[in-house]
PDB file of C-alpha atoms in Angstrom:
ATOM      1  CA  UNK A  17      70.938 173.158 -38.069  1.00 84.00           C
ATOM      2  CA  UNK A  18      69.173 174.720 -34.730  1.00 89.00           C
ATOM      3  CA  UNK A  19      66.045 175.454 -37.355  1.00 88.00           C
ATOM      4  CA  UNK A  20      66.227 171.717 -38.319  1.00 89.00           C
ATOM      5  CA  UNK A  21      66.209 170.553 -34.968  1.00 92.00           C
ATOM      6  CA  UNK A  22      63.348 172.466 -33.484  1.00 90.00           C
ATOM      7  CA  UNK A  23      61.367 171.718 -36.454  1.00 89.00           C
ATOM      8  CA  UNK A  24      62.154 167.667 -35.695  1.00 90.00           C
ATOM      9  CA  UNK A  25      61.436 168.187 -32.027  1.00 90.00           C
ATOM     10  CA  UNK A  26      58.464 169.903 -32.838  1.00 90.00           C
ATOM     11  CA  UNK A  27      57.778 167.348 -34.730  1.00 88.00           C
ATOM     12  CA  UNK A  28      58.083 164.605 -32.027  1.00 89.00           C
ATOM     13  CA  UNK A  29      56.234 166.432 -29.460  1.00 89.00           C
ATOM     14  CA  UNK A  30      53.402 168.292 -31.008  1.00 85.00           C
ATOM     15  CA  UNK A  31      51.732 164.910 -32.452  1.00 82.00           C
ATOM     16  CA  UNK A  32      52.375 163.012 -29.124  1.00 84.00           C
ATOM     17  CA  UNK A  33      54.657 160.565 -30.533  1.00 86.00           C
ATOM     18  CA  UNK A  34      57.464 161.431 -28.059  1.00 89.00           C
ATOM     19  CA  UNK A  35      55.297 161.666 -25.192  1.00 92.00           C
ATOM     20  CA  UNK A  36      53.576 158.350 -26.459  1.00 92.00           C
ATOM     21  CA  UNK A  37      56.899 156.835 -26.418  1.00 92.00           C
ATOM     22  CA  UNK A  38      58.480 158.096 -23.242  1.00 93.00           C
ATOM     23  CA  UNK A  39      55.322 156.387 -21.391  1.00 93.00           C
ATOM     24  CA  UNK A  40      56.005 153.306 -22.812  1.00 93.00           C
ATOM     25  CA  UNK A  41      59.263 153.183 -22.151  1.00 94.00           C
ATOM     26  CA  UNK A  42      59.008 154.504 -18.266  1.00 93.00           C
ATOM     27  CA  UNK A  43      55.959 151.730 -17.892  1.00 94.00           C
ATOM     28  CA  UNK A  44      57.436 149.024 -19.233  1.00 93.00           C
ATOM     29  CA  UNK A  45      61.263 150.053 -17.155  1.00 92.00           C
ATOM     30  CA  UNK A  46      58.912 150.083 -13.943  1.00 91.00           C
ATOM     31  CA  UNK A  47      56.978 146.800 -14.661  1.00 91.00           C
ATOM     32  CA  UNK A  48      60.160 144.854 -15.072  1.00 90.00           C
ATOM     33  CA  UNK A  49      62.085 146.962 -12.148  1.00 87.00           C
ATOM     34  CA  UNK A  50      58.936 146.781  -9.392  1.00 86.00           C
ATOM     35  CA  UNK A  51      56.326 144.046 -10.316  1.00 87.00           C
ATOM     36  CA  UNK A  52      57.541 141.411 -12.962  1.00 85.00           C
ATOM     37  CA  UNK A  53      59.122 138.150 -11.707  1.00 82.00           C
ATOM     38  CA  UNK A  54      62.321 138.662 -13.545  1.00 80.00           C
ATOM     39  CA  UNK A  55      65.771 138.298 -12.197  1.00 79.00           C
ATOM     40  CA  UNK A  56      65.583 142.317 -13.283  1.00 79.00           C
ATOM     41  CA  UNK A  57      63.017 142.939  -9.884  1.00 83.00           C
ATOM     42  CA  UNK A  58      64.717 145.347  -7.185  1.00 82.00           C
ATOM     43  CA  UNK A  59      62.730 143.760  -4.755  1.00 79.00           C
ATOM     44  CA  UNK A  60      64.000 139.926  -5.532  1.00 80.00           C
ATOM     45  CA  UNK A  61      67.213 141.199  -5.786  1.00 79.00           C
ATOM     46  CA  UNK A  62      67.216 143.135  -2.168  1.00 73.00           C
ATOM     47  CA  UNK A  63      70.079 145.394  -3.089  1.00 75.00           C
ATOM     48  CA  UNK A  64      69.907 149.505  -2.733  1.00 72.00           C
ATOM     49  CA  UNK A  65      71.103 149.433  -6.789  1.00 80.00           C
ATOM     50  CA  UNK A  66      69.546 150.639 -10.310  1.00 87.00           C
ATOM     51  CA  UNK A  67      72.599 148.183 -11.828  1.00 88.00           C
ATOM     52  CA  UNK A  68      69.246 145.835 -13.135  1.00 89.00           C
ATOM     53  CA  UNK A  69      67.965 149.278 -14.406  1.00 92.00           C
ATOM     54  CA  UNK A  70      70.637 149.618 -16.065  1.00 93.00           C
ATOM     55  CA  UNK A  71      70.774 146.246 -17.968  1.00 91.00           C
ATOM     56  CA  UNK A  72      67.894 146.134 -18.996  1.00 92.00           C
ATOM     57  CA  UNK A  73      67.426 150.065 -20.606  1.00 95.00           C
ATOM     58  CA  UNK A  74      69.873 149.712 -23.397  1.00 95.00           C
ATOM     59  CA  UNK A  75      67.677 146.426 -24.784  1.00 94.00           C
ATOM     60  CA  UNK A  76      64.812 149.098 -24.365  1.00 94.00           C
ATOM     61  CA  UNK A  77      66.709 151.919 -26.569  1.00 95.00           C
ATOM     62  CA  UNK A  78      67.888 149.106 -29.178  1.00 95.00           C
ATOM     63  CA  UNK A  79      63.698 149.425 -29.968  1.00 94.00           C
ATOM     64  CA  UNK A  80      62.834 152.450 -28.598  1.00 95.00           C
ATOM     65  CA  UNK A  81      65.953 154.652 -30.633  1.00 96.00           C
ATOM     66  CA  UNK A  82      65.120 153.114 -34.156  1.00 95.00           C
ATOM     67  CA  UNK A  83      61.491 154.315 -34.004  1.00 93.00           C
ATOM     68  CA  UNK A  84      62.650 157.739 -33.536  1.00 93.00           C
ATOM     69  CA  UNK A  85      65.012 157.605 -35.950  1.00 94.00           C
ATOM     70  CA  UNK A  86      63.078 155.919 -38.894  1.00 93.00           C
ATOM     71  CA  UNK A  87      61.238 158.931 -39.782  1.00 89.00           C
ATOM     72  CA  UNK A  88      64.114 161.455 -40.223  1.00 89.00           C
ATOM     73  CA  UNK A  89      65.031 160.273 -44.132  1.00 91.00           C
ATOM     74  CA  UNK A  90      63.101 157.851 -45.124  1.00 87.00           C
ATOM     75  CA  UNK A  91      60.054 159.321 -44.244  1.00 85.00           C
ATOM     76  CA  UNK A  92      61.304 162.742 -45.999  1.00 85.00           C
ATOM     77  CA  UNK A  93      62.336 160.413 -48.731  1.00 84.00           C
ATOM     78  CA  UNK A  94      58.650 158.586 -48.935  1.00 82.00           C
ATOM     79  CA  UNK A  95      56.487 162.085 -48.751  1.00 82.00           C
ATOM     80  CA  UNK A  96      58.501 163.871 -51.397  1.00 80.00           C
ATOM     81  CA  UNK A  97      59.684 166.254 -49.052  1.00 83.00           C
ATOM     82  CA  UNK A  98      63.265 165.324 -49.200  1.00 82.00           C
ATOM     83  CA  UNK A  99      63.392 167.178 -52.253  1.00 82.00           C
ATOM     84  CA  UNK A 100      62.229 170.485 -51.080  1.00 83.00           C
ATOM     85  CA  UNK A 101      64.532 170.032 -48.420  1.00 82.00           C
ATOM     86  CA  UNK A 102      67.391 170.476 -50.776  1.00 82.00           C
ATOM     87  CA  UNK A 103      66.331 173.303 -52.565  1.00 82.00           C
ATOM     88  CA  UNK A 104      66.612 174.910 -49.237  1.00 82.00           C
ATOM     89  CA  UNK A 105      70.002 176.864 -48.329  1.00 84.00           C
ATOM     90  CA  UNK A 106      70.746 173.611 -45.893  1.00 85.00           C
ATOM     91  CA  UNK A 107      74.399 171.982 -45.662  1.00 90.00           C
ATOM     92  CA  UNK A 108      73.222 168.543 -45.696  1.00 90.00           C
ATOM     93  CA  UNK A 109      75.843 168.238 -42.932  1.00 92.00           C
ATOM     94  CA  UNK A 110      73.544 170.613 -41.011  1.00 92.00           C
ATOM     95  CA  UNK A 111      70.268 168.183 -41.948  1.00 92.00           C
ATOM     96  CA  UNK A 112      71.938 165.487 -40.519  1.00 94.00           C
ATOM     97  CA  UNK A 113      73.472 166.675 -37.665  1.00 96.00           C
ATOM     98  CA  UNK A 114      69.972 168.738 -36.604  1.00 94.00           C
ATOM     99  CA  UNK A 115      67.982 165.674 -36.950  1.00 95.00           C
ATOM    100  CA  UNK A 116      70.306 163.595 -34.752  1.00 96.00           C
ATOM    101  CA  UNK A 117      70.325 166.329 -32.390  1.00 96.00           C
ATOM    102  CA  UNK A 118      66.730 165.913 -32.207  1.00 95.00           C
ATOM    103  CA  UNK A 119      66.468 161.913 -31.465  1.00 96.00           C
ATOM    104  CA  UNK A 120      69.210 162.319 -29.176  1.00 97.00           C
ATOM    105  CA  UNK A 121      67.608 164.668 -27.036  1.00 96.00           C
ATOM    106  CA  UNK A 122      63.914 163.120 -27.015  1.00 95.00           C
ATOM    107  CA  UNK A 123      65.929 159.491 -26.285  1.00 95.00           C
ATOM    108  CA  UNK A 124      67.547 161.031 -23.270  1.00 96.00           C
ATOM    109  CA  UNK A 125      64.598 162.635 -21.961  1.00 95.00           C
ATOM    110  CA  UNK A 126      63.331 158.834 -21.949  1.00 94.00           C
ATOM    111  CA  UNK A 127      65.492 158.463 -19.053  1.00 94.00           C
ATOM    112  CA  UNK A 128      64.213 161.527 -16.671  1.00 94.00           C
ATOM    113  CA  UNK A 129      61.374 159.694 -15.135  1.00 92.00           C
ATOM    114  CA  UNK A 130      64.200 156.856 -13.831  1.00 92.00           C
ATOM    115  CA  UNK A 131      64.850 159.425 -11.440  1.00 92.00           C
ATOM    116  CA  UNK A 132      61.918 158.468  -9.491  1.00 91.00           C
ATOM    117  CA  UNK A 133      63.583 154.885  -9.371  1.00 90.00           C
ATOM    118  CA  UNK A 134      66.630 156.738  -8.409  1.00 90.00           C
ATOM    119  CA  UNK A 135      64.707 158.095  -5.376  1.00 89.00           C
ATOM    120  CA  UNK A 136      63.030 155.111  -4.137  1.00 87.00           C
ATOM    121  CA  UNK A 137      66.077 153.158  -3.928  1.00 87.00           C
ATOM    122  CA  UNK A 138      67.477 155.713  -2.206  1.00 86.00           C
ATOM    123  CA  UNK A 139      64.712 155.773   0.680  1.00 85.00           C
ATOM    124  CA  UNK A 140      64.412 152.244   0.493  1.00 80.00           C
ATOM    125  CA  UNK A 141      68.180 151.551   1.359  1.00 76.00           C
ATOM    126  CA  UNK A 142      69.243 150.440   4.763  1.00 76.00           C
ATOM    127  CA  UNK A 143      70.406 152.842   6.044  1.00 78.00           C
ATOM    128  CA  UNK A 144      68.728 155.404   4.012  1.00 77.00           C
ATOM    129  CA  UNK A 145      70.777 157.040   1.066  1.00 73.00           C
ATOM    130  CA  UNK A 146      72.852 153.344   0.785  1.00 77.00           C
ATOM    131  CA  UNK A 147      73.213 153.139  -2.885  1.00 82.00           C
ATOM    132  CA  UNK A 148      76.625 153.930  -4.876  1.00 83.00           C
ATOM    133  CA  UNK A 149      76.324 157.223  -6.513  1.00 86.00           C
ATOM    134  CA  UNK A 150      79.404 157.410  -8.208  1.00 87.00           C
ATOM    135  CA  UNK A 151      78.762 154.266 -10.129  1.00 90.00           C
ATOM    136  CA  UNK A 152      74.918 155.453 -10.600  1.00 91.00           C
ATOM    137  CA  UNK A 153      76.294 158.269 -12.082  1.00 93.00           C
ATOM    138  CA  UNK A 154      78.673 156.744 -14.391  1.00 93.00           C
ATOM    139  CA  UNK A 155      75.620 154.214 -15.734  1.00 94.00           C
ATOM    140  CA  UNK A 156      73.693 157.683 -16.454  1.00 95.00           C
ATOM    141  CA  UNK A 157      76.823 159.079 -18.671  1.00 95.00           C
ATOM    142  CA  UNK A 158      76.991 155.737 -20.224  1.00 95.00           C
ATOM    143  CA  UNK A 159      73.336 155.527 -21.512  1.00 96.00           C
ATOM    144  CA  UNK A 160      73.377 158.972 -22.845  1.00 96.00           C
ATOM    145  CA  UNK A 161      76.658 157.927 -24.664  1.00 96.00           C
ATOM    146  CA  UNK A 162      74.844 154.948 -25.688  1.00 96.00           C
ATOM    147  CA  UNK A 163      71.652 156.738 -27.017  1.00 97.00           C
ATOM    148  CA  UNK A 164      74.250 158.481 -28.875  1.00 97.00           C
ATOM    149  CA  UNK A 165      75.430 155.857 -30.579  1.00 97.00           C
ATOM    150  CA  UNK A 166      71.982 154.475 -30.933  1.00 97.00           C
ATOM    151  CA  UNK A 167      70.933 157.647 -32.887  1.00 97.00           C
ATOM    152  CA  UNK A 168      73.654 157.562 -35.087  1.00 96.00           C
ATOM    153  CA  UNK A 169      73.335 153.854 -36.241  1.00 97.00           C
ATOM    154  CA  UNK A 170      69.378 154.985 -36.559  1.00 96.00           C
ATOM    155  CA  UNK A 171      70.104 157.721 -38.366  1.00 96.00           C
ATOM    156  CA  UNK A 172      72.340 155.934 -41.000  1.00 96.00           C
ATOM    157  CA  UNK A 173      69.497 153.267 -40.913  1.00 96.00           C
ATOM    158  CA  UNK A 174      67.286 156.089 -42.250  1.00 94.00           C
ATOM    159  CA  UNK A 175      69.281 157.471 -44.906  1.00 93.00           C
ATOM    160  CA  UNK A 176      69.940 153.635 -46.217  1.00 93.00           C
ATOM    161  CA  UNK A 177      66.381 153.002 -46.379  1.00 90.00           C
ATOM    162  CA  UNK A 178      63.339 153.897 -48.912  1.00 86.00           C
ATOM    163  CA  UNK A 179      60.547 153.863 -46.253  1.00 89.00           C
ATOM    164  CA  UNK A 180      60.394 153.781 -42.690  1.00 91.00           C
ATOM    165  CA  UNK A 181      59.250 150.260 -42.261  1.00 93.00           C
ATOM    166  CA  UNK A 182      62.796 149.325 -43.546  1.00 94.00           C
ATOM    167  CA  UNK A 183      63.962 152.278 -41.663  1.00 94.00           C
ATOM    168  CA  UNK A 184      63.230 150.736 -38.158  1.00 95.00           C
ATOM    169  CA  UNK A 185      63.914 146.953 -39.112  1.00 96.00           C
ATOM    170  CA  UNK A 186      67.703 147.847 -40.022  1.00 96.00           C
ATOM    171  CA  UNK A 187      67.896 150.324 -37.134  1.00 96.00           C
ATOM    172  CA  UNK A 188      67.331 147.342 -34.861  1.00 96.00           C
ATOM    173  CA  UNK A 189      69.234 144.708 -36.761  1.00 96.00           C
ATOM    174  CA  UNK A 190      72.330 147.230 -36.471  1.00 96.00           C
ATOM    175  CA  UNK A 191      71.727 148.394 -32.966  1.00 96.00           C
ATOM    176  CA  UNK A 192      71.526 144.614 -32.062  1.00 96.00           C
ATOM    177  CA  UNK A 193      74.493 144.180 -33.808  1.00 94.00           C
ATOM    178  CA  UNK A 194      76.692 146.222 -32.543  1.00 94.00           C
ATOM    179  CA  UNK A 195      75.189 145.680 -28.530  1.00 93.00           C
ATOM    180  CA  UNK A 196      75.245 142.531 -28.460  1.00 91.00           C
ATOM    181  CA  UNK A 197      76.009 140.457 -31.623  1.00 90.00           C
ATOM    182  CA  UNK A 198      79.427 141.170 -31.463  1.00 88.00           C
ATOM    183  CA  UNK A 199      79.762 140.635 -27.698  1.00 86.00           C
ATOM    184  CA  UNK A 200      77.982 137.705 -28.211  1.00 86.00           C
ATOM    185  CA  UNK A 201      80.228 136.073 -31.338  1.00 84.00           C
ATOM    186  CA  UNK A 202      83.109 137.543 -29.805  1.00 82.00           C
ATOM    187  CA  UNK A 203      82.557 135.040 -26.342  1.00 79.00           C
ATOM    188  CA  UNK A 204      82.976 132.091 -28.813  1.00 77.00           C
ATOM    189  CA  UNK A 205      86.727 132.833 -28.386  1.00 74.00           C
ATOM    190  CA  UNK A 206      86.585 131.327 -32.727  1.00 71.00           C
ATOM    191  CA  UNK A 207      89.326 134.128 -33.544  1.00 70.00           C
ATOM    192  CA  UNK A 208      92.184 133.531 -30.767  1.00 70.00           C
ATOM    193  CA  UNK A 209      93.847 136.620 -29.908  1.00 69.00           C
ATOM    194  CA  UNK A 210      91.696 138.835 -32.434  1.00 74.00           C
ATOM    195  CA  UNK A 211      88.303 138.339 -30.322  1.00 75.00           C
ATOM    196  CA  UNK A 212      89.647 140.667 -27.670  1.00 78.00           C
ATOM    197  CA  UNK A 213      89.732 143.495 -30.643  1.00 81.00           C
ATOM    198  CA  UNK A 214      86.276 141.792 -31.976  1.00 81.00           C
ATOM    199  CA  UNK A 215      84.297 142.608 -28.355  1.00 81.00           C
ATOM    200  CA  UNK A 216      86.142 146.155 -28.524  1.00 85.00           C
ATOM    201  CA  UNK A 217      84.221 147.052 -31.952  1.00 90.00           C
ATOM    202  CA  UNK A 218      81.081 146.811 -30.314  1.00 90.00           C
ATOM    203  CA  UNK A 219      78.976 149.239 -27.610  1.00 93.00           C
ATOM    204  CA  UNK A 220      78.998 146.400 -25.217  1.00 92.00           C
ATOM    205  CA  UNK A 221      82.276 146.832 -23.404  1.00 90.00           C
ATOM    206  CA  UNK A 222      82.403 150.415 -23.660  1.00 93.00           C
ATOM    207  CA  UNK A 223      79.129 150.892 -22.025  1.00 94.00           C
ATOM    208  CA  UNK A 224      80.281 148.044 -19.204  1.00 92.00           C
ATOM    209  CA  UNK A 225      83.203 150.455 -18.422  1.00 90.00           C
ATOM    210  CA  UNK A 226      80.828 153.495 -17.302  1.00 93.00           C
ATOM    211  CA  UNK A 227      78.610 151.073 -15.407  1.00 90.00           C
ATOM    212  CA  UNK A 228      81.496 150.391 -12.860  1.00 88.00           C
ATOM    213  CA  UNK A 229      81.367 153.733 -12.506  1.00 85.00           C
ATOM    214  CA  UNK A 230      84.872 154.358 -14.663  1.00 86.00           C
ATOM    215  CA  UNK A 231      84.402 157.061 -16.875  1.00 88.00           C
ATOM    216  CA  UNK A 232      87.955 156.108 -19.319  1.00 89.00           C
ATOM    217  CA  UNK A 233      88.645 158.294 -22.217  1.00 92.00           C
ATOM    218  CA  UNK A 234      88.979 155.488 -24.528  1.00 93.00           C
ATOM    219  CA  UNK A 235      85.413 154.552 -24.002  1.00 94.00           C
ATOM    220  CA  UNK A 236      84.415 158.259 -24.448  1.00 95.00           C
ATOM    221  CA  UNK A 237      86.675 158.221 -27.693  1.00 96.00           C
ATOM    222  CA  UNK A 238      84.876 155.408 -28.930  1.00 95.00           C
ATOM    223  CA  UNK A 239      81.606 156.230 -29.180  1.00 96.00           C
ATOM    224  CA  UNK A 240      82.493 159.649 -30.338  1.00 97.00           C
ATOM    225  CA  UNK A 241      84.296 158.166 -32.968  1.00 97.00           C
ATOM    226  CA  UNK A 242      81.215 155.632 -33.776  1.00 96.00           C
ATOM    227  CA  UNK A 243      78.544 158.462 -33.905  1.00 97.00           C
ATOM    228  CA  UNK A 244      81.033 160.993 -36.173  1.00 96.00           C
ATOM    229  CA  UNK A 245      81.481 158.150 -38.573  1.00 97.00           C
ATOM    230  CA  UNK A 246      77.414 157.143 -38.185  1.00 96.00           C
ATOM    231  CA  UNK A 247      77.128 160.543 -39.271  1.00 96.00           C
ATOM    232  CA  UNK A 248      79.647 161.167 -41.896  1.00 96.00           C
ATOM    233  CA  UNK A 249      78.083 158.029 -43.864  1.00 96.00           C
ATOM    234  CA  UNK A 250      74.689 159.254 -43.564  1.00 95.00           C
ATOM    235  CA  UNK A 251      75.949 162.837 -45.108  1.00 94.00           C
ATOM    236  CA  UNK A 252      77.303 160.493 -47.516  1.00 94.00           C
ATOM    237  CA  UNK A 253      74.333 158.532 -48.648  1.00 93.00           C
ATOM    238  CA  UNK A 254      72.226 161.506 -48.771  1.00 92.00           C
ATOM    239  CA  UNK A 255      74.375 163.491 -51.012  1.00 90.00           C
ATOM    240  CA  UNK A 256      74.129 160.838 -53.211  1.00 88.00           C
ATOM    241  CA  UNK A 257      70.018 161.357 -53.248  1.00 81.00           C
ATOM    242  CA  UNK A 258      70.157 164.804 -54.612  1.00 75.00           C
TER     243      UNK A 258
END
């Protein structure tokens, strides 16, 4: 597994493709945050808070997360390579679980430049150092939870799929899914009593918890539970390649 997921992150950052990406993300998180006119803009908002930050990161990941995890199978699958792979002395357990090491890590290193943002709004606040750590904090623990989960979905995404182009395109549709389409269906109220357990299937609410800087154990639970089962189905489905 560790040999798996240096060759991945190797993989990431020796062609530029994670540095590529980590740019992008940080430009276009400081061009919404700092310049755009978007209800997102610290500045229009004239609080000492990264709670727009926040908001509008996990939209980022649902695009960002995918296109890391495309290439893990179904690239492996398209080059051949997937083969060779299991003549190997590999668990497939330990494929899987290197390789979602791998776009775990390079998604939360995605979020180190936001310290800088951290740091500004710190300065900025009146009086200086005027910002809510506690709850800052909690928003940090969330998103790593959330790229997480975001990694799992991609990575079953990538064992589902025969090239990457598919790869990516159900990565988002599930990510999107499980964010906000079933937030979004559950708010219909269609379902009575069972929407309440309908918006607690998906990320939205769990993520909302560590926002308000409340780190709960169910919400922990849940998203460990989400990326084990991410992860048992994509052992699954690539057993069933060999």
């Amino acid at each position: 597994m560790i040999a798996i997921f240096k060759k991945e992150l190797w993989s990431y950052f020796g062609n530029w493709s994670a540095w590529i990406i980590i740019a992008a993300f940080s430009l276009i998180a400081t061009l919404f945050l700092f310049f755009f006119d978007n209800d997102s803009n610290i500045f229009e908002i004239g609080m000492a808070s990264l709670q727009s930050y926040f908001v509008l990161v996990p939209w980022l990941l649902m695009f960002i997360i995918p296109a890391l995890s495309m290439k893990t199978f179904a690239e492996e699958q398209q080059t051949g390579t997937l083969n060779w792979l299991f003549s190997q002395p590999l668990k497939v357990s330990d494929l899987v679980l290197g390789k979602f090491l791998s776009v775990w890590v390079v998604g939360i290193l995605c979020l180190i430049p936001s310290l800088i943002y951290l740091y500004t709004v710190y300065v900025l606040g009146v009086p200086t150092g005027n910002i809510d750590l506690g709850m800052t904090l909690g928003s940090y623990i969330g998103l790593i939870m959330l790229i997480a989960a975001f990694s799992g979905v991609g990575i079953l995404a990538s064992s589902l799929s025969q090239n990457q182009i598919m790869a990516y395109l159900l990565g988002v549709f599930m990510c999107f899914i499980m964010y906000f389409g079933i937030e979004q269906l559950a708010s219909y109220k269609l379902l009575g009593g069972a929407d309440f357990i309908l918006q607690n299937i998906g990320f939205y609410q769990h993520f909302l918890g560590f926002t308000r800087g409340l780190i709960d154990f169910k919400d922990v639970a849940y998203f460990v539970l989400i990326i084990g089962v991410s992860l048992v189905l994509s052992n699954h489905f690539i057993n069933k390649k060999k």
